[in-house]
Amino acid sequence: AYNGTHVYFSEDNAGKLWRMDPDGNNRAEIASGLSMPRDVAVSATNLYWVNISGGIFRANLDGTGITTLTTVGGSPFLQGLDVTANYLYWTNATSHTIQRSNLDGTGVTTLIDSIDMVGAPSGIFVSDAAIYFTQQYHGVYRANLDGTGLTQLVTGSSDYRFIDGQVSAIPE
């Protein structure tokens, strides 16, 4: 995740969050002892991340003040997260859903449920007008911010993922 000043990323197996300058200098560990942090998103004031066992967390940009915002039940495998001015959006690969909450973790809402989806959603990117997400081996999709208007934009059998708002296809 990039906030215009620093690049933030997780080292999930080591349980760490890192910050560095865009050129790779001044890399610093800002949090440790975390449970499989992944999919870091950043706002003007906070870092957000998920862990694969269903937690969504927030911290200050320096890694202090870690707070659990919400825990998603049903043994989910959360693997995508994006933040806007008002909401957090994430993918839940176990229940095949796209969900959203307020920035403080309240008001969890399922926007797209498994009835609408063929495969497990993975990456997610949210613009001012739409939600874009990938599904393993099925393609890239777009929906309105409220989850309506689901449209498949890219079809194929590649393992599509988002990289900072860009789509990449990982060869099989």
Steps between C-alpha positions, in 0.01 A plus 500: 500500500625849425383824662704748295790494747570139598446147374343265757502122477461189711722201555224258586697192608720715728200693637641843414402830339765708324534856371756634251565789266383448140863445392540216754710701747426544870318170535369464855304232682204682651307211658579140591342206679195514273303198382558460123445864394431549132338731247601831650292806410580857603300818556629846587525408868485121540616161380248220457564131443336160519623170629400175338300386801246780472624806685508853364737736678600866512812679623653845483741553210794437735358159599381604847145484629408163350126438525284207390218654299295192429523124492315326221349170616485165325876437464540742210808534286524875447735589221421842361453839663454856381412821682305804381410821683203328666534122481721192511435241228628142505467162336413184690620197304327247728149641466564638148385846605597865464435686824524855631505676837534850635861604570455411868393142413130547574219446254638190325297446183521229234487674163544198272424150620589152385179469299643759260850351481659195341842492668683642798559875481855611569628848419290812536535861390243771567475818293273798559230332292545123511636188665738292288598152611661187368393139529753223482489340156184687397592861421456860603166651607347840563204597719347822623609613848184347647570162336239531225576488128747210514677471163783273385766712325770239432452127451768237508666228701797694636539573871418872472613733782499875559826682553433855623194547280654318203402152383767238448463144380723244665579230243386150590 
